[in-house]
Amino acid sequence: MKATVIVRLKREVLDPQGDAVRRALGTMGFTGVGGVRIGKIVEIELAAGDRAALQEKLAKMADELLANPVIEDYEIVLGS
Amino acid sequence: MKATVIVRLKREVLDPQGDAVRRALGTMGFTGVGGVRIGKIVEIELAAGDRAALQEKLAKMADELLANPVIEDYEIVLGS
């Protein structure tokens, strides 16, 4: 089963990489670009199992390795 | 309008970062983890407009700045 963990900087955390992309897009002539935020997408191939248990396992993975809980939030998408 | 560009390494391109995460998860005791691939998610706030035109604009942004077409593919999600 495929699972996806999307890791994003928390809203209140500055995103210099996103800002650099926003400015670069402006310089390149793209108009109408407001904010840009950049995150990570972690796609994991998992042995099939009970969805609730997998969800819990993925949350543990995110808490312990994939995301930095101080500055990042994460979202889990199962079976995408 | 919010748009999302998901940038992934092409299937045939090795992902050492993903492999490192897979190994780390194994070391931490998580079982049943097959492959791990890591990509980027770029969330862009755009001035509203014709969806087809926005889609085209985003594809141009991805081709010219957000993705490296040699090793990466991208997916555009409008209005998510």
Tab-separated table of C-alpha atoms in Angstrom:
chain	number	residue	atom	x	y	z
A	1	MET	CA	0.000	0.000	0.000
A	2	LYS	CA	1.222	3.457	-0.833
A	3	ALA	CA	1.174	6.133	1.835
A	4	THR	CA	2.119	9.779	1.574
A	5	VAL	CA	3.312	12.076	4.338
A	6	ILE	CA	3.222	15.757	3.402
A	7	VAL	CA	5.460	17.886	5.606
A	8	ARG	CA	4.925	21.636	5.633
A	9	LEU	CA	6.463	24.467	7.601
A	10	LYS	CA	4.019	25.799	10.180
A	11	ARG	CA	2.151	28.895	9.095
A	12	GLU	CA	3.973	31.133	11.532
A	13	VAL	CA	7.415	29.962	10.416
A	14	LEU	CA	9.195	32.003	7.744
A	15	ASP	CA	10.000	30.144	4.530
A	16	PRO	CA	13.082	31.750	2.940
A	17	GLN	CA	13.201	29.111	0.189
A	18	GLY	CA	9.595	29.859	-0.736
A	19	ASP	CA	10.306	33.593	-0.682
A	20	ALA	CA	13.289	33.099	-2.989
A	21	VAL	CA	11.086	31.188	-5.431
A	22	ARG	CA	8.411	33.913	-5.267
A	23	ARG	CA	10.981	36.592	-6.053
A	24	ALA	CA	12.530	34.519	-8.834
A	25	LEU	CA	9.110	33.984	-10.431
A	26	GLY	CA	8.555	37.759	-10.333
A	27	THR	CA	11.949	38.400	-11.910
A	28	MET	CA	11.103	35.895	-14.632
A	29	GLY	CA	7.978	37.863	-15.514
A	30	PHE	CA	5.287	35.763	-13.846
A	31	THR	CA	2.601	38.065	-12.467
A	32	GLY	CA	-0.071	37.479	-9.838
A	33	VAL	CA	2.086	35.310	-7.607
A	34	GLY	CA	1.250	35.924	-3.947
A	35	GLY	CA	2.997	33.701	-1.458
A	36	VAL	CA	5.013	30.564	-2.130
A	37	ARG	CA	5.615	27.886	0.494
A	38	ILE	CA	7.752	24.822	-0.045
A	39	GLY	CA	7.296	21.520	1.696
A	40	LYS	CA	8.336	17.903	1.469
A	41	ILE	CA	6.369	14.935	0.221
A	42	VAL	CA	7.468	11.521	1.494
A	43	GLU	CA	5.999	8.582	-0.411
A	44	ILE	CA	6.273	5.280	1.430
A	45	GLU	CA	5.533	1.784	0.155
A	46	LEU	CA	4.078	-0.114	3.119
A	47	ALA	CA	3.044	-3.694	3.704
A	48	ALA	CA	-0.780	-3.780	3.674
A	49	GLY	CA	-2.550	-3.853	7.001
A	50	ASP	CA	-5.277	-2.380	9.114
A	51	ARG	CA	-5.742	1.249	8.065
A	52	ALA	CA	-6.021	2.602	11.594
A	53	ALA	CA	-2.826	0.805	12.605
A	54	LEU	CA	-1.004	2.066	9.498
A	55	GLN	CA	-2.183	5.606	10.172
A	56	GLU	CA	-0.816	5.359	13.703
A	57	LYS	CA	2.484	3.903	12.467
A	58	LEU	CA	2.874	6.729	9.931
A	59	ALA	CA	2.144	9.352	12.570
A	60	LYS	CA	4.887	7.795	14.708
A	61	MET	CA	7.300	7.858	11.748
A	62	ALA	CA	6.464	11.514	11.123
A	63	ASP	CA	6.824	12.471	14.778
A	64	GLU	CA	10.124	10.652	15.210
A	65	LEU	CA	11.862	11.121	11.862
A	66	LEU	CA	10.066	12.731	8.943
A	67	ALA	CA	8.976	16.044	10.413
A	68	ASN	CA	10.464	18.465	12.885
A	69	PRO	CA	7.524	19.089	15.249
A	70	VAL	CA	8.981	22.406	16.386
A	71	ILE	CA	8.624	24.060	12.985
A	72	GLU	CA	6.696	21.620	10.803
A	73	ASP	CA	3.226	20.119	10.535
A	74	TYR	CA	2.436	16.962	8.643
A	75	GLU	CA	-0.512	15.391	6.866
A	76	ILE	CA	-0.916	11.673	6.230
A	77	VAL	CA	-2.643	10.360	3.112
A	78	LEU	CA	-3.180	6.601	3.068
A	79	GLY	CA	-3.563	4.566	-0.087
A	80	SER	CA	-3.149	7.433	-2.486
B	1	MET	CA	-6.441	30.767	-5.767
B	2	LYS	CA	-4.149	28.160	-4.304
B	3	ALA	CA	-2.155	25.960	-6.637
B	4	THR	CA	0.173	23.106	-5.813
B	5	VAL	CA	3.063	21.801	-7.854
B	6	ILE	CA	4.334	18.413	-6.721
B	7	VAL	CA	7.852	17.672	-7.936
B	8	ARG	CA	9.080	14.088	-7.832
B	9	LEU	CA	12.249	12.392	-8.983
B	10	LYS	CA	11.603	10.326	-12.102
B	11	ARG	CA	11.057	6.623	-11.444
B	12	GLU	CA	14.354	5.630	-13.009
B	13	VAL	CA	16.361	8.125	-10.935
B	14	LEU	CA	17.914	6.876	-7.695
B	15	ASP	CA	16.757	8.657	-4.534
B	16	PRO	CA	19.546	8.455	-1.930
B	17	GLN	CA	17.606	10.659	0.511
B	18	GLY	CA	14.618	8.316	0.292
B	19	ASP	CA	16.893	5.296	0.763
B	20	ALA	CA	18.444	6.893	3.840
B	21	VAL	CA	14.963	7.443	5.306
B	22	ARG	CA	13.992	3.834	4.516
B	23	ARG	CA	17.089	2.518	6.280
B	24	ALA	CA	16.592	4.852	9.230
B	25	LEU	CA	12.982	3.694	9.634
B	26	GLY	CA	14.223	0.073	9.629
B	27	THR	CA	16.850	0.890	12.256
B	28	MET	CA	14.165	2.553	14.380
B	29	GLY	CA	12.149	-0.662	14.354
B	30	PHE	CA	9.474	0.135	11.785
B	31	THR	CA	8.711	-3.007	9.792
B	32	GLY	CA	7.046	-3.477	6.409
B	33	VAL	CA	8.586	-0.400	4.820
B	34	GLY	CA	9.308	-1.037	1.139
B	35	GLY	CA	10.571	1.932	-0.824
B	36	VAL	CA	10.653	5.562	0.222
B	37	ARG	CA	10.781	8.425	-2.279
B	38	ILE	CA	11.050	12.059	-1.320
B	39	GLY	CA	9.762	14.944	-3.385
B	40	LYS	CA	8.954	18.618	-3.095
B	41	ILE	CA	5.603	20.295	-2.764
B	42	VAL	CA	5.399	23.934	-3.883
B	43	GLU	CA	2.256	25.749	-2.779
B	44	ILE	CA	1.605	28.957	-4.683
B	45	GLU	CA	-0.993	31.645	-3.991
B	46	LEU	CA	-2.083	32.914	-7.399
B	47	ALA	CA	-4.377	35.693	-8.566
B	48	ALA	CA	-7.620	34.069	-9.740
B	49	GLY	CA	-8.092	33.597	-13.459
B	50	ASP	CA	-9.057	31.234	-16.217
B	51	ARG	CA	-8.165	27.708	-15.069
B	52	ALA	CA	-6.667	26.648	-18.391
B	53	ALA	CA	-4.469	29.754	-18.476
B	54	LEU	CA	-3.377	29.198	-14.868
B	55	GLN	CA	-2.577	25.573	-15.602
B	56	GLU	CA	-0.410	26.668	-18.525
B	57	LYS	CA	1.319	29.336	-16.428
B	58	LEU	CA	2.086	26.811	-13.683
B	59	ALA	CA	3.488	24.336	-16.217
B	60	LYS	CA	5.772	27.102	-17.484
B	61	MET	CA	6.892	27.901	-13.911
B	62	ALA	CA	7.606	24.224	-13.300
B	63	ASP	CA	9.502	23.811	-16.580
B	64	GLU	CA	11.587	26.927	-16.069
B	65	LEU	CA	12.189	27.037	-12.327
B	66	LEU	CA	10.476	24.576	-10.003
B	67	ALA	CA	11.518	21.246	-11.498
B	68	ASN	CA	14.628	19.936	-13.183
B	69	PRO	CA	13.175	18.256	-16.284
B	70	VAL	CA	16.240	16.019	-16.655
B	71	ILE	CA	15.588	14.113	-13.444
B	72	GLU	CA	12.193	15.277	-12.175
B	73	ASP	CA	8.547	15.062	-13.128
B	74	TYR	CA	5.872	17.367	-11.814
B	75	GLU	CA	2.147	17.326	-11.196
B	76	ILE	CA	-0.058	20.414	-11.014
B	77	VAL	CA	-3.076	20.573	-8.711
B	78	LEU	CA	-5.205	23.694	-9.114
B	79	GLY	CA	-7.433	25.085	-6.425
B	80	SER	CA	-6.560	22.561	-3.766
